[in-house]
Amino acid sequence: MIRWIWAFLDRPAQRFDDCAKFWSTITGTELSARRGEHDEFLTLLPDPARFAAAGVKMQSVTGLGGVHLDLDVDHIPTAVRTALDLGADLVANHPDYAVLRSPGGQTFCLTPSGRAKGTPAPAVAAPDGTLSRLDQVCLDIGPADHATETEFWKSLTGWNFQQGRLPEFARLRATESLPIQLLLQRLDEDRTTSAHIDLSSSDIAATAAWHETLGATVLERFDHWIVMTDPADATYCITARDPQGV
């Protein structure tokens, strides 16, 4: 059902320009022209010489922001019906897209297919040669919603489900080449499901150090990932995975 997936970075208006520059730099992309009624949207455009398709967009918002998903589908009414039958709530129905919430409360949009296709953007080399790639959205799910939320995203996407090395993690990955995969994380405390960006890195410490020079902040360090905040204080993670996509 899902033809393409977009990671949408929603960032507060007062810090949007700094965030756009930051995310453009660490993903090796150019900023598109602003669009929308209030110039609130833009796309991070990969180098056209790499023949890669975009998979990340940004939106200037009045609140604190966060991350949501846009899922390109062939027929929006059918996809909405499927999502509702699986337990989603309809937030808004527009002429060319629909806004919904998962059973646990994560916002996502169903959008028309055909606007994006191709090869996802490749890994980006930092000045020291370290490779990284924005390739994952992590859904942060409270224990009370975890089983329902997991089944919802498994059924909605139809993607391959793989349990992680740690019991609190599982991954959903499409069989076709798409720019974003999903990580499902079971939290220790109950709260509304939310999402953050994950980047894969060949050297998480080196990538974190580079990001710090660009305005990011290290929050916590673990063996296999580092928790960061971007210039708008939005949380994201640098994870020890192969940024070449293996």
PDB file of C-alpha atoms in Angstrom:
ATOM      1  CA  MET A   1       0.000   0.000   0.000  1.00  0.00           C
ATOM      2  CA  ILE A   2       2.824   2.429   0.869  1.00  0.00           C
ATOM      3  CA  ARG A   3       4.655   3.651  -2.249  1.00  0.00           C
ATOM      4  CA  TRP A   4       6.987   6.137  -0.490  1.00  0.00           C
ATOM      5  CA  ILE A   5       7.600   7.366   3.036  1.00  0.00           C
ATOM      6  CA  TRP A   6       8.660  10.808   4.233  1.00  0.00           C
ATOM      7  CA  ALA A   7      10.153  11.745   7.577  1.00  0.00           C
ATOM      8  CA  PHE A   8       8.642  15.115   8.448  1.00  0.00           C
ATOM      9  CA  LEU A   9      10.606  17.276  10.890  1.00  0.00           C
ATOM     10  CA  ASP A  10       8.243  19.731  12.578  1.00  0.00           C
ATOM     11  CA  ARG A  11      10.252  22.535  14.169  1.00  0.00           C
ATOM     12  CA  PRO A  12       9.211  25.750  15.986  1.00  0.00           C
ATOM     13  CA  ALA A  13       9.031  28.815  13.782  1.00  0.00           C
ATOM     14  CA  GLN A  14      11.460  30.869  15.876  1.00  0.00           C
ATOM     15  CA  ARG A  15      14.226  28.290  15.379  1.00  0.00           C
ATOM     16  CA  PHE A  16      13.208  26.909  12.017  1.00  0.00           C
ATOM     17  CA  ASP A  17      15.915  28.533   9.895  1.00  0.00           C
ATOM     18  CA  ASP A  18      18.708  27.319  12.184  1.00  0.00           C
ATOM     19  CA  CYS A  19      17.228  23.830  12.214  1.00  0.00           C
ATOM     20  CA  ALA A  20      16.819  23.750   8.446  1.00  0.00           C
ATOM     21  CA  LYS A  21      20.475  24.694   7.987  1.00  0.00           C
ATOM     22  CA  PHE A  22      21.558  22.082  10.543  1.00  0.00           C
ATOM     23  CA  TRP A  23      19.593  19.209   9.018  1.00  0.00           C
ATOM     24  CA  SER A  24      20.573  20.214   5.505  1.00  0.00           C
ATOM     25  CA  THR A  25      24.252  20.099   6.480  1.00  0.00           C
ATOM     26  CA  ILE A  26      24.207  16.745   8.278  1.00  0.00           C
ATOM     27  CA  THR A  27      22.189  15.081   5.498  1.00  0.00           C
ATOM     28  CA  GLY A  28      24.231  16.544   2.631  1.00  0.00           C
ATOM     29  CA  THR A  29      21.151  18.114   1.069  1.00  0.00           C
ATOM     30  CA  GLU A  30      20.034  21.459  -0.297  1.00  0.00           C
ATOM     31  CA  LEU A  31      16.977  23.306   0.962  1.00  0.00           C
ATOM     32  CA  SER A  32      14.116  23.626  -1.469  1.00  0.00           C
ATOM     33  CA  ALA A  33      12.205  26.867  -1.829  1.00  0.00           C
ATOM     34  CA  ARG A  34       9.688  27.421   0.964  1.00  0.00           C
ATOM     35  CA  ARG A  35       6.075  26.673   0.063  1.00  0.00           C
ATOM     36  CA  GLY A  36       2.647  26.537   1.642  1.00  0.00           C
ATOM     37  CA  GLU A  37       0.170  29.244   2.613  1.00  0.00           C
ATOM     38  CA  HIS A  38       2.596  30.577   5.210  1.00  0.00           C
ATOM     39  CA  ASP A  39       5.853  29.388   3.598  1.00  0.00           C
ATOM     40  CA  GLU A  40       5.937  26.720   6.273  1.00  0.00           C
ATOM     41  CA  PHE A  41       7.155  23.730   4.232  1.00  0.00           C
ATOM     42  CA  LEU A  42      10.424  22.762   2.583  1.00  0.00           C
ATOM     43  CA  THR A  43      12.150  19.605   1.325  1.00  0.00           C
ATOM     44  CA  LEU A  44      15.739  18.464   1.883  1.00  0.00           C
ATOM     45  CA  LEU A  45      16.955  17.770  -1.653  1.00  0.00           C
ATOM     46  CA  PRO A  46      19.775  15.264  -2.250  1.00  0.00           C
ATOM     47  CA  ASP A  47      22.524  16.051  -4.746  1.00  0.00           C
ATOM     48  CA  PRO A  48      20.916  15.453  -8.183  1.00  0.00           C
ATOM     49  CA  ALA A  49      24.225  14.066  -9.414  1.00  0.00           C
ATOM     50  CA  ARG A  50      23.695  11.112  -7.072  1.00  0.00           C
ATOM     51  CA  PHE A  51      20.334  10.315  -8.740  1.00  0.00           C
ATOM     52  CA  ALA A  52      18.708  10.017  -5.314  1.00  0.00           C
ATOM     53  CA  ALA A  53      15.150  10.836  -4.289  1.00  0.00           C
ATOM     54  CA  ALA A  54      14.241  13.020  -1.330  1.00  0.00           C
ATOM     55  CA  GLY A  55      12.776  11.435   1.779  1.00  0.00           C
ATOM     56  CA  VAL A  56      12.842  14.224   4.375  1.00  0.00           C
ATOM     57  CA  LYS A  57      10.692  17.337   4.661  1.00  0.00           C
ATOM     58  CA  MET A  58      10.421  20.081   7.277  1.00  0.00           C
ATOM     59  CA  GLN A  59       7.527  22.147   8.576  1.00  0.00           C
ATOM     60  CA  SER A  60       7.580  25.376  10.585  1.00  0.00           C
ATOM     61  CA  VAL A  61       5.071  25.092  13.437  1.00  0.00           C
ATOM     62  CA  THR A  62       3.814  27.280  16.273  1.00  0.00           C
ATOM     63  CA  GLY A  63       4.328  24.674  19.005  1.00  0.00           C
ATOM     64  CA  LEU A  64       7.306  22.644  20.145  1.00  0.00           C
ATOM     65  CA  GLY A  65       7.276  20.448  17.057  1.00  0.00           C
ATOM     66  CA  GLY A  66       8.339  16.823  16.720  1.00  0.00           C
ATOM     67  CA  VAL A  67       8.381  14.240  13.948  1.00  0.00           C
ATOM     68  CA  HIS A  68       5.560  12.767  11.909  1.00  0.00           C
ATOM     69  CA  LEU A  69       5.339  10.487   8.879  1.00  0.00           C
ATOM     70  CA  ASP A  70       3.837  11.087   5.456  1.00  0.00           C
ATOM     71  CA  LEU A  71       2.880   7.857   3.709  1.00  0.00           C
ATOM     72  CA  ASP A  72       2.315   8.084  -0.056  1.00  0.00           C
ATOM     73  CA  VAL A  73      -0.479   5.729  -1.130  1.00  0.00           C
ATOM     74  CA  ASP A  74      -2.346   4.981  -4.364  1.00  0.00           C
ATOM     75  CA  HIS A  75      -5.855   5.715  -3.099  1.00  0.00           C
ATOM     76  CA  ILE A  76      -6.251   7.874  -0.007  1.00  0.00           C
ATOM     77  CA  PRO A  77      -9.893   6.989   0.897  1.00  0.00           C
ATOM     78  CA  THR A  78      -9.060   3.278   0.813  1.00  0.00           C
ATOM     79  CA  ALA A  79      -5.934   3.805   2.895  1.00  0.00           C
ATOM     80  CA  VAL A  80      -7.896   5.916   5.394  1.00  0.00           C
ATOM     81  CA  ARG A  81     -10.503   3.186   5.713  1.00  0.00           C
ATOM     82  CA  THR A  82      -7.774   0.619   6.330  1.00  0.00           C
ATOM     83  CA  ALA A  83      -6.121   2.790   8.990  1.00  0.00           C
ATOM     84  CA  LEU A  84      -9.442   3.442  10.746  1.00  0.00           C
ATOM     85  CA  ASP A  85     -10.280  -0.266  10.768  1.00  0.00           C
ATOM     86  CA  LEU A  86      -6.892  -0.889  12.410  1.00  0.00           C
ATOM     87  CA  GLY A  87      -7.654   1.565  15.209  1.00  0.00           C
ATOM     88  CA  ALA A  88      -6.448   4.948  13.945  1.00  0.00           C
ATOM     89  CA  ASP A  89      -8.361   8.183  14.478  1.00  0.00           C
ATOM     90  CA  LEU A  90      -9.088  10.653  11.666  1.00  0.00           C
ATOM     91  CA  VAL A  91      -7.851  14.128  12.606  1.00  0.00           C
ATOM     92  CA  ALA A  92      -8.506  16.026   9.370  1.00  0.00           C
ATOM     93  CA  ASN A  93      -9.600  15.185   5.841  1.00  0.00           C
ATOM     94  CA  HIS A  94      -8.268  17.519   3.148  1.00  0.00           C
ATOM     95  CA  PRO A  95      -8.879  17.400  -0.626  1.00  0.00           C
ATOM     96  CA  ASP A  96      -5.499  15.787  -1.343  1.00  0.00           C
ATOM     97  CA  TYR A  97      -4.369  14.260   1.969  1.00  0.00           C
ATOM     98  CA  ALA A  98      -5.603  13.012   5.328  1.00  0.00           C
ATOM     99  CA  VAL A  99      -4.214  13.506   8.834  1.00  0.00           C
ATOM    100  CA  LEU A 100      -4.599  10.626  11.287  1.00  0.00           C
ATOM    101  CA  ARG A 101      -3.389   9.445  14.685  1.00  0.00           C
ATOM    102  CA  SER A 102      -2.261   5.934  15.500  1.00  0.00           C
ATOM    103  CA  PRO A 103      -3.955   4.128  18.413  1.00  0.00           C
ATOM    104  CA  GLY A 104      -1.159   5.357  20.696  1.00  0.00           C
ATOM    105  CA  GLY A 105      -1.393   8.944  19.456  1.00  0.00           C
ATOM    106  CA  GLN A 106       1.342   9.317  16.809  1.00  0.00           C
ATOM    107  CA  THR A 107       0.339  11.722  14.023  1.00  0.00           C
ATOM    108  CA  PHE A 108       0.816  10.642  10.412  1.00  0.00           C
ATOM    109  CA  CYS A 109      -0.508  11.710   7.018  1.00  0.00           C
ATOM    110  CA  LEU A 110      -1.719   9.725   4.033  1.00  0.00           C
ATOM    111  CA  THR A 111      -0.635  11.513   0.880  1.00  0.00           C
ATOM    112  CA  PRO A 112      -0.903  10.852  -2.881  1.00  0.00           C
ATOM    113  CA  SER A 113       1.638   8.514  -4.467  1.00  0.00           C
ATOM    114  CA  GLY A 114       3.559   9.198  -7.660  1.00  0.00           C
ATOM    115  CA  ARG A 115       5.370  12.326  -6.487  1.00  0.00           C
ATOM    116  CA  ALA A 116       8.489  10.525  -5.297  1.00  0.00           C
ATOM    117  CA  LYS A 117      10.322   7.412  -6.370  1.00  0.00           C
ATOM    118  CA  GLY A 118      13.871   6.312  -6.990  1.00  0.00           C
ATOM    119  CA  THR A 119      16.916   5.491  -4.925  1.00  0.00           C
ATOM    120  CA  PRO A 120      17.043   6.788  -1.346  1.00  0.00           C
ATOM    121  CA  ALA A 121      19.748   9.334  -0.558  1.00  0.00           C
ATOM    122  CA  PRO A 122      23.179   7.815   0.141  1.00  0.00           C
ATOM    123  CA  ALA A 123      25.324   8.160   3.245  1.00  0.00           C
ATOM    124  CA  VAL A 124      26.956  11.535   3.872  1.00  0.00           C
ATOM    125  CA  ALA A 125      30.659  11.984   4.637  1.00  0.00           C
ATOM    126  CA  ALA A 126      31.566  14.360   7.471  1.00  0.00           C
ATOM    127  CA  PRO A 127      34.728  16.486   7.121  1.00  0.00           C
ATOM    128  CA  ASP A 128      36.719  13.684   8.795  1.00  0.00           C
ATOM    129  CA  GLY A 129      35.307  11.054   6.435  1.00  0.00           C
ATOM    130  CA  THR A 130      32.874   9.475   8.909  1.00  0.00           C
ATOM    131  CA  LEU A 131      29.718   8.273   7.151  1.00  0.00           C
ATOM    132  CA  SER A 132      26.192   8.798   8.441  1.00  0.00           C
ATOM    133  CA  ARG A 133      22.683   8.650   7.019  1.00  0.00           C
ATOM    134  CA  LEU A 134      19.222   9.725   8.132  1.00  0.00           C
ATOM    135  CA  ASP A 135      17.407   6.465   7.501  1.00  0.00           C
ATOM    136  CA  GLN A 136      15.098   5.678  10.419  1.00  0.00           C
ATOM    137  CA  VAL A 137      12.186   7.044  12.428  1.00  0.00           C
ATOM    138  CA  CYS A 138      11.887   5.618  15.926  1.00  0.00           C
ATOM    139  CA  LEU A 139       8.409   5.371  17.425  1.00  0.00           C
ATOM    140  CA  ASP A 140       8.600   5.784  21.203  1.00  0.00           C
ATOM    141  CA  ILE A 141       5.761   3.736  22.700  1.00  0.00           C
ATOM    142  CA  GLY A 142       4.634   3.367  26.305  1.00  0.00           C
ATOM    143  CA  PRO A 143       4.217  -0.169  27.711  1.00  0.00           C
ATOM    144  CA  ALA A 144       0.415   0.031  27.910  1.00  0.00           C
ATOM    145  CA  ASP A 145       0.145   0.831  24.179  1.00  0.00           C
ATOM    146  CA  HIS A 146       3.081  -1.231  22.945  1.00  0.00           C
ATOM    147  CA  ALA A 147       1.269  -4.375  21.781  1.00  0.00           C
ATOM    148  CA  THR A 148      -1.572  -2.466  20.088  1.00  0.00           C
ATOM    149  CA  GLU A 149       0.736   0.096  18.514  1.00  0.00           C
ATOM    150  CA  THR A 150       3.098  -2.587  17.217  1.00  0.00           C
ATOM    151  CA  GLU A 151       0.279  -4.522  15.586  1.00  0.00           C
ATOM    152  CA  PHE A 152      -1.105  -1.322  14.084  1.00  0.00           C
ATOM    153  CA  TRP A 153       2.139  -0.367  12.323  1.00  0.00           C
ATOM    154  CA  LYS A 154       2.835  -3.953  11.258  1.00  0.00           C
ATOM    155  CA  SER A 155      -0.594  -4.216   9.640  1.00  0.00           C
ATOM    156  CA  LEU A 156      -0.672  -0.713   8.158  1.00  0.00           C
ATOM    157  CA  THR A 157       2.744  -0.970   6.497  1.00  0.00           C
ATOM    158  CA  GLY A 158       2.804  -4.683   5.686  1.00  0.00           C
ATOM    159  CA  TRP A 159       6.568  -4.477   6.122  1.00  0.00           C
ATOM    160  CA  ASN A 160       8.940  -7.121   7.419  1.00  0.00           C
ATOM    161  CA  PHE A 161       9.014  -7.236  11.223  1.00  0.00           C
ATOM    162  CA  GLN A 162      12.250  -8.085  13.005  1.00  0.00           C
ATOM    163  CA  GLN A 163      12.822  -8.261  16.745  1.00  0.00           C
ATOM    164  CA  GLY A 164      15.883  -6.298  17.850  1.00  0.00           C
ATOM    165  CA  ARG A 165      18.862  -7.555  19.833  1.00  0.00           C
ATOM    166  CA  LEU A 166      17.384  -5.851  22.895  1.00  0.00           C
ATOM    167  CA  PRO A 167      13.819  -6.858  23.825  1.00  0.00           C
ATOM    168  CA  GLU A 168      12.543  -3.270  23.879  1.00  0.00           C
ATOM    169  CA  PHE A 169      13.352  -2.738  20.185  1.00  0.00           C
ATOM    170  CA  ALA A 170      11.848  -4.091  16.966  1.00  0.00           C
ATOM    171  CA  ARG A 171      12.197  -2.946  13.363  1.00  0.00           C
ATOM    172  CA  LEU A 172       9.838  -2.635  10.394  1.00  0.00           C
ATOM    173  CA  ARG A 173      11.514  -2.543   6.988  1.00  0.00           C
ATOM    174  CA  ALA A 174       9.980  -2.489   3.513  1.00  0.00           C
ATOM    175  CA  THR A 175      11.028  -5.107   0.960  1.00  0.00           C
ATOM    176  CA  GLU A 176      11.406  -2.386  -1.672  1.00  0.00           C
ATOM    177  CA  SER A 177      13.962   0.410  -1.431  1.00  0.00           C
ATOM    178  CA  LEU A 178      12.440   3.232   0.627  1.00  0.00           C
ATOM    179  CA  PRO A 179      14.263   6.090   2.373  1.00  0.00           C
ATOM    180  CA  ILE A 180      12.972   5.463   5.904  1.00  0.00           C
ATOM    181  CA  GLN A 181      12.500   2.371   8.037  1.00  0.00           C
ATOM    182  CA  LEU A 182      10.712   2.244  11.389  1.00  0.00           C
ATOM    183  CA  LEU A 183      12.100   1.305  14.784  1.00  0.00           C
ATOM    184  CA  LEU A 184       9.583   0.507  17.513  1.00  0.00           C
ATOM    185  CA  GLN A 185      10.874   1.255  21.009  1.00  0.00           C
ATOM    186  CA  ARG A 186       9.064   0.190  24.166  1.00  0.00           C
ATOM    187  CA  LEU A 187       9.563   2.831  26.847  1.00  0.00           C
ATOM    188  CA  ASP A 188       9.586   2.282  30.593  1.00  0.00           C
ATOM    189  CA  GLU A 189       6.829   4.806  31.272  1.00  0.00           C
ATOM    190  CA  ASP A 190       3.397   5.280  29.728  1.00  0.00           C
ATOM    191  CA  ARG A 191       2.889   8.299  27.516  1.00  0.00           C
ATOM    192  CA  THR A 192       1.444   9.256  24.151  1.00  0.00           C
ATOM    193  CA  THR A 193       3.366   7.653  21.300  1.00  0.00           C
ATOM    194  CA  SER A 194       5.847  10.060  19.742  1.00  0.00           C
ATOM    195  CA  ALA A 195       8.686   9.822  17.239  1.00  0.00           C
ATOM    196  CA  HIS A 196      12.278  10.902  16.766  1.00  0.00           C
ATOM    197  CA  ILE A 197      14.874  10.691  14.006  1.00  0.00           C
ATOM    198  CA  ASP A 198      17.688   8.119  14.010  1.00  0.00           C
ATOM    199  CA  LEU A 199      20.840   8.407  11.938  1.00  0.00           C
ATOM    200  CA  SER A 200      23.079   5.416  11.234  1.00  0.00           C
ATOM    201  CA  SER A 201      26.803   6.101  11.627  1.00  0.00           C
ATOM    202  CA  SER A 202      30.117   4.365  11.023  1.00  0.00           C
ATOM    203  CA  ASP A 203      31.485   6.078  14.162  1.00  0.00           C
ATOM    204  CA  ILE A 204      28.869   7.455  16.534  1.00  0.00           C
ATOM    205  CA  ALA A 205      31.334   9.452  18.658  1.00  0.00           C
ATOM    206  CA  ALA A 206      32.834  11.154  15.610  1.00  0.00           C
ATOM    207  CA  THR A 207      29.400  11.941  14.148  1.00  0.00           C
ATOM    208  CA  ALA A 208      28.235  13.373  17.476  1.00  0.00           C
ATOM    209  CA  ALA A 209      31.330  15.561  17.693  1.00  0.00           C
ATOM    210  CA  TRP A 210      30.697  16.901  14.180  1.00  0.00           C
ATOM    211  CA  HIS A 211      27.056  17.637  15.010  1.00  0.00           C
ATOM    212  CA  GLU A 212      28.121  19.522  18.133  1.00  0.00           C
ATOM    213  CA  THR A 213      30.171  21.917  15.998  1.00  0.00           C
ATOM    214  CA  LEU A 214      26.966  22.634  14.057  1.00  0.00           C
ATOM    215  CA  GLY A 215      24.814  23.445  17.079  1.00  0.00           C
ATOM    216  CA  ALA A 216      23.666  20.060  18.417  1.00  0.00           C
ATOM    217  CA  THR A 217      24.015  18.960  22.040  1.00  0.00           C
ATOM    218  CA  VAL A 218      24.836  15.537  23.500  1.00  0.00           C
ATOM    219  CA  LEU A 219      22.267  14.386  26.069  1.00  0.00           C
ATOM    220  CA  GLU A 220      23.299  10.789  26.823  1.00  0.00           C
ATOM    221  CA  ARG A 221      25.882   8.295  25.613  1.00  0.00           C
ATOM    222  CA  PHE A 222      25.292   4.552  25.380  1.00  0.00           C
ATOM    223  CA  ASP A 223      27.374   1.738  23.914  1.00  0.00           C
ATOM    224  CA  HIS A 224      25.520   1.641  20.595  1.00  0.00           C
ATOM    225  CA  TRP A 225      23.840   5.033  20.327  1.00  0.00           C
ATOM    226  CA  ILE A 226      24.137   8.651  21.419  1.00  0.00           C
ATOM    227  CA  VAL A 227      21.111  10.797  22.257  1.00  0.00           C
ATOM    228  CA  MET A 228      21.344  14.335  20.865  1.00  0.00           C
ATOM    229  CA  THR A 229      19.255  17.480  20.556  1.00  0.00           C
ATOM    230  CA  ASP A 230      19.237  19.692  17.468  1.00  0.00           C
ATOM    231  CA  PRO A 231      19.230  23.554  17.506  1.00  0.00           C
ATOM    232  CA  ALA A 232      15.523  23.519  18.445  1.00  0.00           C
ATOM    233  CA  ASP A 233      16.160  21.117  21.354  1.00  0.00           C
ATOM    234  CA  ALA A 234      14.404  18.290  19.496  1.00  0.00           C
ATOM    235  CA  THR A 235      15.754  14.854  20.404  1.00  0.00           C
ATOM    236  CA  TYR A 236      17.351  12.552  17.839  1.00  0.00           C
ATOM    237  CA  CYS A 237      19.785   9.637  18.020  1.00  0.00           C
ATOM    238  CA  ILE A 238      23.029   8.644  16.305  1.00  0.00           C
ATOM    239  CA  THR A 239      23.114   4.858  16.158  1.00  0.00           C
ATOM    240  CA  ALA A 240      25.839   2.302  15.412  1.00  0.00           C
ATOM    241  CA  ARG A 241      24.430   0.838  12.213  1.00  0.00           C
ATOM    242  CA  ASP A 242      25.888   0.553   8.728  1.00  0.00           C
ATOM    243  CA  PRO A 243      25.078   3.851   6.964  1.00  0.00           C
ATOM    244  CA  GLN A 244      25.506   2.115   3.624  1.00  0.00           C
ATOM    245  CA  GLY A 245      22.205   0.412   4.346  1.00  0.00           C
ATOM    246  CA  VAL A 246      23.349  -3.131   5.050  1.00  0.00           C
TER     247      VAL A 246
END
